[in-house]
Amino acid sequence: MTDAPTLLWLRQDLRLADNPALHAAGAGRVLPVFVLDDAAAGRWATGAAARWWLHHSLARLGAALAERGAPLLLLRGDARRVIPALAARTGAAAVHAGRHHAPWARARDAAVAGALQAEGRRLELHEGALLVEPERLRNGQGRPYAIYAPFARAVMALGEPAPPLPAPRRLNGIKPPEAGLKLDELGLLPRRAWAAAFPDFWTPGEAGAQARLRGFLEDAAGDYDRGRDIPGEDGTSRLSPHLHWGELSPRQVWHAAAPHSGPQGGRGTFLREILWREFSHHLLWHRPELPEQPLRRTYASFPYQPDRALLRAWQRGRTGYPIVDAGMRQLWRHGWMHNRVRMIAASLLVKQLLQPWWDGAAWFWDTLVDADLANNSANWQWVAGCGTDATPYFRIFNPVLQGRKFDSGGAYVRAFVPELARLPDRWLHEPWSAPAPVLREAGVVLGRDYPAPAVAPESGRARALAALRGMKAAE
DNA sequence: CGGCCATTTCA
DNA sequence: GAAATGGCC
């Protein structure tokens, strides 16, 4: 069976370059396959915005693979059944796939490996989604790192990751035993016009990822230390959705960014952001309860006050806090929110509005094109104060001060909250404080054109600290 | 990857 | 009296 074909099972590694699974499978006759598998993912099935991305990414990947002689087979169903069945029909000796570290994916891969093995075939999982595999990194006590700073130091101390693999020029594809589904038949695109503006901001697919990486390193990376915190500027890399779907590997990013500078300066800061992604993924690997349970167990008794109306006001960008509302509306329109504003918006929901962090996480999961179980869960726990390396609960963002500091010219708020556009900078981040003549001049009636604050500015912080004391008393 | 407030420092 | 500093929540 030396000429037995192999399956290349693509999941979250939708690229040709630096793809170890493709590299291994592409040595012989190969059938690339993608399976839309919502069953195994359960409640963490890909959210609506990420599905939009996936649709377009698969379109580009399918074209690139077909060009090289191995068209992509699209299927839907439970991969625990679909992959072994396809392997049997093609007579494949091996299935190659990139490692996928989410808890549900680990369980699924174990089941697939078992089913294949029972028929004398094998599942080969390849590295490449992370810079360092989670099993490989331990602290002085032999335990996984729980704090970011020593984690990042340890990763940096490992030195350069291996150089990226080239993309194959030609592939020896086999004829699939079935026609599979057309891309449209996967039903990934939203029915409503919600995502209509996404194409103005994103180019899913490997070429778009490379273009974005090069553009960022040429334009914004040098000023990243400052620019990354200004939501009104295009100062971040915006690589997160590309990284989530594996259109780009972290070691490709590393090797593209590192040559330009040492550990200091904009590129060093940028690489440390890439390490936050790495840290979140390691955390999820070692603490699979991360999406569901607070890592600090005392927070299980935190007295959240679930309120559907408050949650909805936050989701729709109608909290009455301009910087937060701008962020929530950016999220709805672009499928993405600037990182600085994510922190402010999340902090307001959890601390001032006393809404459960998992409700916020669920909304982000459905609306972010970069929704990623590790990053999303870890960062929400960080904001909520219940993560291992979390911001202390009493560290409560003041949305007015944050707005003044990071959107001082008001470009961001004016872009997404047009009803406040004519307010002068002085009052833009706290319209409730503006004198009546100023509001009149700007054509704003609070409560009609723009909501009054969902929680009174002077009481939000006190409420949050009172709730924290409530939790400690309940221990 | 804070904010608040008391206190100090310097114009 | 504004701006910087430091302890505490």
Tab-separated table of C-alpha atoms (C1' of nucleotides) in Angstrom:
chain	number	residue	atom	x	y	z
A	1	MET	CA	0.000	0.000	0.000
A	2	THR	CA	2.880	2.374	-0.674
A	3	ASP	CA	0.689	4.413	-2.953
A	4	ALA	CA	-2.241	4.604	-0.547
A	5	PRO	CA	-3.592	8.162	-0.493
A	6	THR	CA	-3.854	10.299	2.604
A	7	LEU	CA	-6.542	12.643	3.825
A	8	LEU	CA	-5.628	16.218	4.707
A	9	TRP	CA	-8.262	17.191	7.260
A	10	LEU	CA	-8.225	20.984	7.484
A	11	ARG	CA	-9.790	22.647	10.514
A	12	GLN	CA	-8.224	25.843	11.748
A	13	ASP	CA	-5.161	25.838	9.545
A	14	LEU	CA	-6.594	27.248	6.334
A	15	ARG	CA	-3.304	28.022	4.606
A	16	LEU	CA	-0.822	26.471	2.195
A	17	ALA	CA	2.400	28.007	3.496
A	18	ASP	CA	3.950	26.787	6.737
A	19	ASN	CA	1.359	24.049	7.117
A	20	PRO	CA	3.066	20.924	8.520
A	21	ALA	CA	-0.025	18.750	7.988
A	22	LEU	CA	-0.202	19.760	4.346
A	23	HIS	CA	3.545	19.296	4.040
A	24	ALA	CA	3.261	15.714	5.289
A	25	ALA	CA	0.122	14.810	3.379
A	26	GLY	CA	1.274	16.519	0.199
A	27	ALA	CA	4.215	14.168	-0.208
A	28	GLY	CA	1.890	11.615	-1.820
A	29	ARG	CA	-1.608	11.394	-3.251
A	30	VAL	CA	-3.906	13.500	-1.145
A	31	LEU	CA	-7.541	14.442	-0.648
A	32	PRO	CA	-8.016	17.716	1.274
A	33	VAL	CA	-11.276	17.847	3.200
A	34	PHE	CA	-13.075	20.313	5.446
A	35	VAL	CA	-15.947	19.099	7.647
A	36	LEU	CA	-18.402	21.587	9.106
A	37	ASP	CA	-18.897	19.891	12.456
A	38	ASP	CA	-21.222	21.730	14.820
A	39	ALA	CA	-22.136	18.602	16.764
A	40	ALA	CA	-18.746	17.996	18.319
A	41	ALA	CA	-18.290	21.671	19.181
A	42	GLY	CA	-21.602	21.815	21.050
A	43	ARG	CA	-22.189	25.258	22.519
A	44	TRP	CA	-18.857	26.398	21.116
A	45	ALA	CA	-19.883	25.818	17.527
A	46	THR	CA	-18.503	28.629	15.372
A	47	GLY	CA	-20.416	31.879	15.921
A	48	ALA	CA	-22.234	33.853	13.242
A	49	ALA	CA	-19.525	36.422	12.452
A	50	ALA	CA	-16.791	33.808	12.402
A	51	ARG	CA	-18.936	31.718	10.039
A	52	TRP	CA	-19.004	34.635	7.622
A	53	TRP	CA	-15.216	34.642	7.771
A	54	LEU	CA	-15.011	30.885	7.383
A	55	HIS	CA	-17.150	30.980	4.237
A	56	HIS	CA	-14.786	33.375	2.502
A	57	SER	CA	-11.665	31.721	3.818
A	58	LEU	CA	-12.808	28.350	2.483
A	59	ALA	CA	-13.534	29.954	-0.881
A	60	ARG	CA	-9.963	31.203	-1.131
A	61	LEU	CA	-8.438	28.001	0.190
A	62	GLY	CA	-10.517	25.870	-2.165
A	63	ALA	CA	-9.369	27.925	-5.142
A	64	ALA	CA	-5.722	27.749	-4.086
A	65	LEU	CA	-5.850	23.988	-3.574
A	66	ALA	CA	-7.676	23.386	-6.882
A	67	GLU	CA	-5.041	25.475	-8.668
A	68	ARG	CA	-2.384	23.131	-7.343
A	69	GLY	CA	-4.211	19.996	-8.365
A	70	ALA	CA	-6.063	18.908	-5.207
A	71	PRO	CA	-9.558	20.426	-4.903
A	72	LEU	CA	-11.039	20.767	-1.425
A	73	LEU	CA	-13.886	18.428	-0.486
A	74	LEU	CA	-16.543	20.118	1.655
A	75	LEU	CA	-18.664	18.009	3.979
A	76	ARG	CA	-20.978	18.562	6.914
A	77	GLY	CA	-21.638	16.333	9.881
A	78	ASP	CA	-20.093	14.708	12.908
A	79	ALA	CA	-16.422	14.298	12.065
A	80	ARG	CA	-16.168	11.347	14.448
A	81	ARG	CA	-18.206	9.486	11.856
A	82	VAL	CA	-17.461	11.412	8.652
A	83	ILE	CA	-13.662	11.249	8.709
A	84	PRO	CA	-13.300	7.503	9.366
A	85	ALA	CA	-15.953	6.792	6.724
A	86	LEU	CA	-14.167	8.942	4.158
A	87	ALA	CA	-10.846	7.330	5.005
A	88	ALA	CA	-12.401	3.918	4.420
A	89	ARG	CA	-13.951	4.888	1.074
A	90	THR	CA	-10.687	6.330	-0.238
A	91	GLY	CA	-8.490	3.615	1.228
A	92	ALA	CA	-6.408	6.258	2.971
A	93	ALA	CA	-3.675	4.937	5.233
A	94	ALA	CA	-3.379	8.137	7.219
A	95	VAL	CA	-5.265	11.284	8.049
A	96	HIS	CA	-3.118	14.376	8.587
A	97	ALA	CA	-4.399	17.354	10.541
A	98	GLY	CA	-3.089	20.345	12.433
A	99	ARG	CA	-3.457	20.221	16.191
A	100	HIS	CA	-6.563	21.970	17.473
A	101	HIS	CA	-6.248	22.654	21.198
A	102	ALA	CA	-9.843	23.396	22.261
A	103	PRO	CA	-11.188	20.856	24.775
A	104	TRP	CA	-14.014	19.676	22.513
A	105	ALA	CA	-11.606	19.304	19.594
A	106	ARG	CA	-9.236	17.230	21.701
A	107	ALA	CA	-12.037	14.873	22.631
A	108	ARG	CA	-13.173	14.662	19.013
A	109	ASP	CA	-9.665	13.938	17.734
A	110	ALA	CA	-9.242	11.185	20.285
A	111	ALA	CA	-12.478	9.580	19.065
A	112	VAL	CA	-11.452	9.902	15.406
A	113	ALA	CA	-8.009	8.465	16.151
A	114	GLY	CA	-9.619	5.498	17.895
A	115	ALA	CA	-12.042	4.822	15.055
A	116	LEU	CA	-9.260	5.027	12.459
A	117	GLN	CA	-6.959	2.817	14.472
A	118	ALA	CA	-9.626	0.118	14.718
A	119	GLU	CA	-9.395	-0.179	10.925
A	120	GLY	CA	-5.627	-0.067	10.710
A	121	ARG	CA	-5.383	3.608	9.793
A	122	ARG	CA	-3.901	6.468	11.753
A	123	LEU	CA	-4.530	10.085	12.640
A	124	GLU	CA	-1.376	12.195	12.573
A	125	LEU	CA	-1.645	15.526	14.348
A	126	HIS	CA	0.875	18.199	13.415
A	127	GLU	CA	2.129	21.221	15.311
A	128	GLY	CA	2.019	24.735	13.930
A	129	ALA	CA	-0.991	26.431	15.518
A	130	LEU	CA	1.181	27.651	18.410
A	131	LEU	CA	4.773	28.743	18.863
A	132	VAL	CA	5.245	26.250	21.690
A	133	GLU	CA	3.102	23.201	22.400
A	134	PRO	CA	1.446	23.414	25.833
A	135	GLU	CA	2.928	20.162	27.129
A	136	ARG	CA	6.412	21.448	26.510
A	137	LEU	CA	6.453	24.448	28.821
A	138	ARG	CA	6.748	24.193	32.601
A	139	ASN	CA	7.832	26.577	35.336
A	140	GLY	CA	10.377	25.965	38.068
A	141	GLN	CA	7.951	23.836	40.062
A	142	GLY	CA	7.182	21.717	37.025
A	143	ARG	CA	3.739	23.280	36.679
A	144	PRO	CA	2.133	25.181	33.789
A	145	TYR	CA	2.583	28.938	33.939
A	146	ALA	CA	-0.369	30.775	35.452
A	147	ILE	CA	1.064	34.296	35.164
A	148	TYR	CA	1.704	35.990	31.851
A	149	ALA	CA	5.017	37.741	32.556
A	150	PRO	CA	7.067	34.649	33.492
A	151	PHE	CA	5.307	32.732	30.730
A	152	ALA	CA	6.373	35.295	28.149
A	153	ARG	CA	9.926	35.291	29.511
A	154	ALA	CA	10.073	31.523	29.220
A	155	VAL	CA	8.837	31.549	25.620
A	156	MET	CA	11.282	34.297	24.688
A	157	ALA	CA	14.090	32.322	26.303
A	158	LEU	CA	13.406	29.444	23.904
A	159	GLY	CA	14.664	31.685	21.107
A	160	GLU	CA	13.470	31.693	17.535
A	161	PRO	CA	10.857	29.196	16.441
A	162	ALA	CA	11.710	27.005	13.446
A	163	PRO	CA	11.602	28.763	10.086
A	164	PRO	CA	8.283	28.498	8.225
A	165	LEU	CA	7.744	25.804	5.622
A	166	PRO	CA	7.178	26.821	2.008
A	167	ALA	CA	3.838	26.357	0.271
A	168	PRO	CA	3.746	23.350	-2.072
A	169	ARG	CA	3.774	24.223	-5.772
A	170	ARG	CA	1.928	21.129	-6.929
A	171	LEU	CA	-0.262	18.593	-5.203
A	172	ASN	CA	-1.208	15.133	-6.394
A	173	GLY	CA	-4.922	15.130	-5.718
A	174	ILE	CA	-7.158	12.074	-5.901
A	175	LYS	CA	-10.692	12.014	-7.179
A	176	PRO	CA	-13.016	12.277	-4.207
A	177	PRO	CA	-15.447	9.356	-3.759
A	178	GLU	CA	-18.341	11.803	-3.522
A	179	ALA	CA	-19.114	15.255	-4.851
A	180	GLY	CA	-19.398	16.897	-1.462
A	181	LEU	CA	-21.239	20.139	-0.869
A	182	LYS	CA	-21.017	23.435	-2.671
A	183	LEU	CA	-19.689	26.177	-0.461
A	184	ASP	CA	-23.081	27.911	-0.357
A	185	GLU	CA	-24.680	24.685	0.811
A	186	LEU	CA	-22.729	24.859	4.047
A	187	GLY	CA	-25.012	27.765	4.931
A	188	LEU	CA	-22.301	29.810	6.604
A	189	LEU	CA	-23.437	33.251	5.471
A	190	PRO	CA	-25.976	35.158	7.573
A	191	ARG	CA	-29.405	35.450	6.011
A	192	ARG	CA	-29.868	39.085	6.939
A	193	ALA	CA	-27.757	41.930	5.571
A	194	TRP	CA	-25.971	42.251	8.925
A	195	ALA	CA	-22.513	41.430	7.551
A	196	ALA	CA	-22.921	43.645	4.506
A	197	ALA	CA	-20.117	46.007	5.508
A	198	PHE	CA	-17.613	43.306	6.551
A	199	PRO	CA	-15.955	43.106	3.112
A	200	ASP	CA	-15.026	46.782	3.405
A	201	PHE	CA	-12.753	45.944	6.326
A	202	TRP	CA	-11.600	42.376	5.826
A	203	THR	CA	-10.011	40.164	3.232
A	204	PRO	CA	-10.305	36.606	4.539
A	205	GLY	CA	-7.878	34.048	3.196
A	206	GLU	CA	-4.160	33.453	3.130
A	207	ALA	CA	-3.313	36.196	0.641
A	208	GLY	CA	-5.293	38.734	2.646
A	209	ALA	CA	-3.514	37.628	5.810
A	210	GLN	CA	-0.080	38.050	4.233
A	211	ALA	CA	-1.019	41.436	2.821
A	212	ARG	CA	-2.264	42.604	6.198
A	213	LEU	CA	0.890	41.367	7.943
A	214	ARG	CA	3.216	43.109	5.467
A	215	GLY	CA	1.166	46.279	5.509
A	216	PHE	CA	1.140	46.422	9.291
A	217	LEU	CA	4.891	45.869	9.589
A	218	GLU	CA	5.576	48.591	7.027
A	219	ASP	CA	3.105	51.183	8.267
A	220	ALA	CA	1.901	50.871	11.853
A	221	ALA	CA	4.351	48.590	13.656
A	222	GLY	CA	6.990	51.260	14.223
A	223	ASP	CA	4.510	53.372	16.182
A	224	TYR	CA	2.761	50.391	17.780
A	225	ASP	CA	3.619	51.328	21.378
A	226	ARG	CA	1.461	54.424	21.053
A	227	GLY	CA	-0.843	53.654	18.141
A	228	ARG	CA	-2.215	50.348	19.408
A	229	ASP	CA	-4.098	52.153	22.181
A	230	ILE	CA	-5.786	54.752	19.984
A	231	PRO	CA	-9.032	53.249	18.693
A	232	GLY	CA	-9.569	56.131	16.264
A	233	GLU	CA	-6.412	55.106	14.397
A	234	ASP	CA	-5.557	51.959	12.467
A	235	GLY	CA	-2.698	51.191	14.832
A	236	THR	CA	-3.272	47.513	15.618
A	237	SER	CA	-2.343	44.586	13.419
A	238	ARG	CA	-5.918	43.315	12.981
A	239	LEU	CA	-4.421	39.873	12.408
A	240	SER	CA	-6.616	38.139	14.990
A	241	PRO	CA	-9.170	36.561	12.605
A	242	HIS	CA	-6.396	35.462	10.258
A	243	LEU	CA	-4.592	33.819	13.178
A	244	HIS	CA	-7.779	32.226	14.475
A	245	TRP	CA	-8.441	30.428	11.202
A	246	GLY	CA	-4.794	29.621	10.694
A	247	GLU	CA	-4.502	31.632	7.484
A	248	LEU	CA	-1.285	32.726	9.087
A	249	SER	CA	0.831	30.824	11.601
A	250	PRO	CA	2.310	32.497	14.670
A	251	ARG	CA	5.804	31.536	13.618
A	252	GLN	CA	5.261	33.211	10.247
A	253	VAL	CA	4.321	36.338	12.198
A	254	TRP	CA	7.356	35.966	14.432
A	255	HIS	CA	9.800	35.585	11.573
A	256	ALA	CA	8.268	38.463	9.650
A	257	ALA	CA	8.342	40.799	12.660
A	258	ALA	CA	11.471	39.846	14.578
A	259	PRO	CA	14.215	40.756	12.079
A	260	HIS	CA	13.268	44.406	12.198
A	261	SER	CA	14.160	45.050	15.812
A	262	GLY	CA	15.191	43.702	19.159
A	263	PRO	CA	12.791	43.064	22.012
A	264	GLN	CA	12.224	46.802	22.523
A	265	GLY	CA	10.164	49.161	20.449
A	266	GLY	CA	6.926	48.669	18.565
A	267	ARG	CA	7.708	45.255	17.143
A	268	GLY	CA	8.761	43.894	20.522
A	269	THR	CA	5.465	45.056	21.997
A	270	PHE	CA	3.684	43.476	19.048
A	271	LEU	CA	5.390	40.116	19.599
A	272	ARG	CA	4.350	40.240	23.254
A	273	GLU	CA	0.747	40.610	22.089
A	274	ILE	CA	1.213	37.469	19.999
A	275	LEU	CA	2.402	35.834	23.229
A	276	TRP	CA	-0.888	36.782	24.936
A	277	ARG	CA	-2.593	34.623	22.339
A	278	GLU	CA	-0.123	31.884	23.101
A	279	PHE	CA	-0.704	32.268	26.846
A	280	SER	CA	-4.486	32.027	26.465
A	281	HIS	CA	-4.195	28.856	24.420
A	282	HIS	CA	-1.878	27.252	26.955
A	283	LEU	CA	-4.255	28.269	29.726
A	284	LEU	CA	-7.214	26.653	27.969
A	285	TRP	CA	-5.179	23.502	27.399
A	286	HIS	CA	-4.291	23.167	31.070
A	287	ARG	CA	-7.589	24.496	32.422
A	288	PRO	CA	-10.303	23.227	30.063
A	289	GLU	CA	-12.997	24.670	32.336
A	290	LEU	CA	-11.829	28.163	31.333
A	291	PRO	CA	-14.882	28.968	29.134
A	292	GLU	CA	-17.377	27.856	31.774
A	293	GLN	CA	-15.975	28.315	35.265
A	294	PRO	CA	-14.101	31.111	37.044
A	295	LEU	CA	-10.520	30.008	37.596
A	296	ARG	CA	-10.626	31.740	40.976
A	297	ARG	CA	-13.290	29.660	42.620
A	298	THR	CA	-14.399	32.308	45.121
A	299	TYR	CA	-15.872	34.188	42.171
A	300	ALA	CA	-18.432	31.420	41.742
A	301	SER	CA	-20.409	33.266	44.433
A	302	PHE	CA	-20.042	36.716	42.891
A	303	PRO	CA	-23.425	38.487	43.201
A	304	TYR	CA	-24.056	39.310	39.548
A	305	GLN	CA	-27.468	40.813	38.865
A	306	PRO	CA	-28.570	39.450	35.473
A	307	ASP	CA	-30.816	41.954	33.730
A	308	ARG	CA	-31.881	41.315	30.145
A	309	ALA	CA	-32.618	44.972	29.450
A	310	LEU	CA	-29.167	46.085	30.618
A	311	LEU	CA	-27.484	43.331	28.645
A	312	ARG	CA	-29.418	44.284	25.553
A	313	ALA	CA	-28.584	47.981	25.949
A	314	TRP	CA	-24.908	47.019	26.113
A	315	GLN	CA	-25.179	44.725	23.093
A	316	ARG	CA	-26.858	47.410	20.999
A	317	GLY	CA	-24.482	50.194	21.974
A	318	ARG	CA	-27.001	52.112	24.063
A	319	THR	CA	-25.413	52.250	27.517
A	320	GLY	CA	-25.111	56.035	27.488
A	321	TYR	CA	-21.313	55.830	27.758
A	322	PRO	CA	-20.008	57.051	24.388
A	323	ILE	CA	-16.708	55.149	24.263
A	324	VAL	CA	-18.479	51.899	25.157
A	325	ASP	CA	-21.351	52.459	22.745
A	326	ALA	CA	-18.911	53.308	19.963
A	327	GLY	CA	-17.145	50.015	20.591
A	328	MET	CA	-20.304	47.942	20.665
A	329	ARG	CA	-21.483	49.522	17.430
A	330	GLN	CA	-18.104	48.971	15.809
A	331	LEU	CA	-18.440	45.329	16.794
A	332	TRP	CA	-21.845	45.056	15.150
A	333	ARG	CA	-20.790	46.852	11.976
A	334	HIS	CA	-17.290	45.440	11.450
A	335	GLY	CA	-17.414	42.160	13.363
A	336	TRP	CA	-14.474	43.444	15.364
A	337	MET	CA	-13.682	45.865	18.182
A	338	HIS	CA	-10.470	47.662	19.007
A	339	ASN	CA	-8.657	45.942	21.875
A	340	ARG	CA	-8.506	48.989	24.149
A	341	VAL	CA	-12.266	49.441	23.785
A	342	ARG	CA	-12.906	45.734	24.379
A	343	MET	CA	-11.386	46.179	27.823
A	344	ILE	CA	-13.445	49.284	28.583
A	345	ALA	CA	-16.720	47.830	27.284
A	346	ALA	CA	-16.200	44.513	29.061
A	347	SER	CA	-15.260	46.211	32.317
A	348	LEU	CA	-18.412	48.337	32.228
A	349	LEU	CA	-20.640	45.314	31.644
A	350	VAL	CA	-19.130	43.207	34.393
A	351	LYS	CA	-18.339	45.812	37.034
A	352	GLN	CA	-20.617	48.827	36.676
A	353	LEU	CA	-23.601	46.959	35.202
A	354	LEU	CA	-22.972	43.801	37.290
A	355	GLN	CA	-23.765	41.482	34.388
A	356	PRO	CA	-22.181	37.993	34.268
A	357	TRP	CA	-18.959	37.908	32.274
A	358	TRP	CA	-20.134	34.818	30.405
A	359	ASP	CA	-23.064	36.762	28.934
A	360	GLY	CA	-20.603	39.250	27.514
A	361	ALA	CA	-18.371	36.441	26.309
A	362	ALA	CA	-21.334	34.783	24.559
A	363	TRP	CA	-22.141	38.006	22.693
A	364	PHE	CA	-18.536	38.429	21.585
A	365	TRP	CA	-18.501	34.781	20.559
A	366	ASP	CA	-21.365	35.369	18.138
A	367	THR	CA	-20.382	38.778	16.785
A	368	LEU	CA	-16.575	38.802	16.507
A	369	VAL	CA	-15.024	37.572	13.282
A	370	ASP	CA	-11.976	36.684	15.393
A	371	ALA	CA	-13.986	34.826	18.074
A	372	ASP	CA	-11.568	32.331	19.582
A	373	LEU	CA	-12.422	30.139	22.550
A	374	ALA	CA	-9.053	30.525	24.266
A	375	ASN	CA	-8.618	34.260	23.740
A	376	ASN	CA	-12.239	35.156	24.407
A	377	SER	CA	-12.569	33.098	27.575
A	378	ALA	CA	-9.212	34.082	29.039
A	379	ASN	CA	-9.696	37.777	28.379
A	380	TRP	CA	-13.203	37.890	29.822
A	381	GLN	CA	-11.965	36.185	32.954
A	382	TRP	CA	-9.113	38.670	33.049
A	383	VAL	CA	-11.505	41.615	32.880
A	384	ALA	CA	-13.895	40.069	35.396
A	385	GLY	CA	-11.056	39.542	37.859
A	386	CYS	CA	-11.609	35.801	38.176
A	387	GLY	CA	-8.732	34.583	35.974
A	388	THR	CA	-5.410	33.359	37.336
A	389	ASP	CA	-3.494	36.383	36.098
A	390	ALA	CA	-6.448	38.739	36.207
A	391	THR	CA	-6.707	42.415	36.819
A	392	PRO	CA	-7.803	42.920	40.459
A	393	TYR	CA	-11.529	43.384	40.718
A	394	PHE	CA	-11.187	46.849	42.208
A	395	ARG	CA	-9.362	47.984	39.088
A	396	ILE	CA	-12.426	49.539	37.534
A	397	PHE	CA	-12.128	51.389	34.259
A	398	ASN	CA	-13.658	54.827	34.284
A	399	PRO	CA	-15.165	55.104	30.782
A	400	VAL	CA	-14.950	58.901	30.831
A	401	LEU	CA	-11.249	59.008	31.723
A	402	GLN	CA	-10.466	56.178	29.326
A	403	GLY	CA	-12.316	57.999	26.564
A	404	ARG	CA	-10.523	61.264	27.226
A	405	LYS	CA	-7.169	59.554	27.387
A	406	PHE	CA	-7.373	57.294	24.332
A	407	ASP	CA	-9.906	59.111	22.133
A	408	SER	CA	-9.032	62.669	23.064
A	409	GLY	CA	-9.876	64.051	19.637
A	410	GLY	CA	-13.133	62.099	19.598
A	411	ALA	CA	-12.525	60.549	16.176
A	412	TYR	CA	-13.610	57.103	17.355
A	413	VAL	CA	-16.794	58.130	19.138
A	414	ARG	CA	-17.828	60.432	16.315
A	415	ALA	CA	-17.311	57.651	13.766
A	416	PHE	CA	-19.672	55.234	15.495
A	417	VAL	CA	-21.996	57.448	17.550
A	418	PRO	CA	-22.958	60.050	14.961
A	419	GLU	CA	-25.743	61.517	17.103
A	420	LEU	CA	-23.022	62.967	19.341
A	421	ALA	CA	-20.755	64.099	16.525
A	422	ARG	CA	-21.442	67.797	17.037
A	423	LEU	CA	-20.636	67.789	20.744
A	424	PRO	CA	-17.318	69.516	21.474
A	425	ASP	CA	-14.424	67.324	22.669
A	426	ARG	CA	-14.787	68.630	26.203
A	427	TRP	CA	-18.193	66.950	26.644
A	428	LEU	CA	-18.033	64.143	24.094
A	429	HIS	CA	-17.199	61.432	26.640
A	430	GLU	CA	-19.688	62.635	29.257
A	431	PRO	CA	-22.679	64.174	27.493
A	432	TRP	CA	-24.764	64.045	30.710
A	433	SER	CA	-22.466	66.705	32.168
A	434	ALA	CA	-22.735	69.081	29.241
A	435	PRO	CA	-24.487	72.397	29.943
A	436	ALA	CA	-27.918	72.725	28.346
A	437	PRO	CA	-26.835	75.352	25.788
A	438	VAL	CA	-24.008	73.092	24.603
A	439	LEU	CA	-26.391	70.181	24.104
A	440	ARG	CA	-28.859	72.433	22.309
A	441	GLU	CA	-26.145	73.784	20.039
A	442	ALA	CA	-25.078	70.191	19.213
A	443	GLY	CA	-28.670	69.175	18.541
A	444	VAL	CA	-28.669	66.486	21.234
A	445	VAL	CA	-31.573	65.756	23.586
A	446	LEU	CA	-30.446	63.179	26.125
A	447	GLY	CA	-32.970	60.391	26.507
A	448	ARG	CA	-34.270	61.027	23.005
A	449	ASP	CA	-31.277	61.166	20.640
A	450	TYR	CA	-28.885	59.408	22.951
A	451	PRO	CA	-29.564	57.454	26.161
A	452	ALA	CA	-28.849	58.623	29.671
A	453	PRO	CA	-26.178	56.468	31.364
A	454	ALA	CA	-27.439	52.930	32.114
A	455	VAL	CA	-25.870	53.226	35.547
A	456	ALA	CA	-25.223	56.575	37.194
A	457	PRO	CA	-21.553	57.536	36.741
A	458	GLU	CA	-21.072	58.355	40.413
A	459	SER	CA	-22.587	55.101	41.687
A	460	GLY	CA	-21.166	52.536	39.245
A	461	ARG	CA	-17.820	52.209	40.958
A	462	ALA	CA	-19.370	52.071	44.428
A	463	ARG	CA	-21.828	49.380	43.321
A	464	ALA	CA	-19.006	47.274	41.931
A	465	LEU	CA	-16.948	47.509	45.101
A	466	ALA	CA	-20.025	46.720	47.214
A	467	ALA	CA	-20.663	43.610	45.117
A	468	LEU	CA	-17.071	42.510	45.613
A	469	ARG	CA	-17.461	42.858	49.368
A	470	GLY	CA	-20.667	40.837	49.074
A	471	MET	CA	-18.756	37.992	47.467
A	472	LYS	CA	-16.074	37.972	50.140
A	473	ALA	CA	-18.706	37.988	52.889
A	474	ALA	CA	-20.344	34.955	51.301
A	475	GLU	CA	-17.174	32.867	51.408
B	1	DC	C1'	-2.905	46.587	30.239
B	2	DG	C1'	-6.527	51.794	37.132
B	3	DG	C1'	-8.893	55.016	39.837
B	4	DC	C1'	-9.232	57.779	43.855
B	5	DC	C1'	-7.526	60.626	47.122
B	6	DA	C1'	-4.224	62.447	50.371
B	7	DT	C1'	0.077	64.388	50.260
B	8	DT	C1'	4.115	66.338	48.370
B	9	DT	C1'	6.503	69.058	44.988
B	10	DC	C1'	7.315	72.832	42.345
B	11	DA	C1'	5.936	77.011	39.759
C	1	DG	C1'	-2.842	75.732	42.722
C	2	DA	C1'	-1.497	72.560	39.121
C	3	DA	C1'	1.199	68.449	38.602
C	4	DA	C1'	3.608	64.460	40.329
C	5	DT	C1'	3.841	60.689	43.805
C	6	DG	C1'	2.314	56.899	46.631
C	7	DG	C1'	-0.932	54.075	49.460
C	8	DC	C1'	-5.097	51.930	49.316
C	9	DC	C1'	-9.499	50.191	47.405
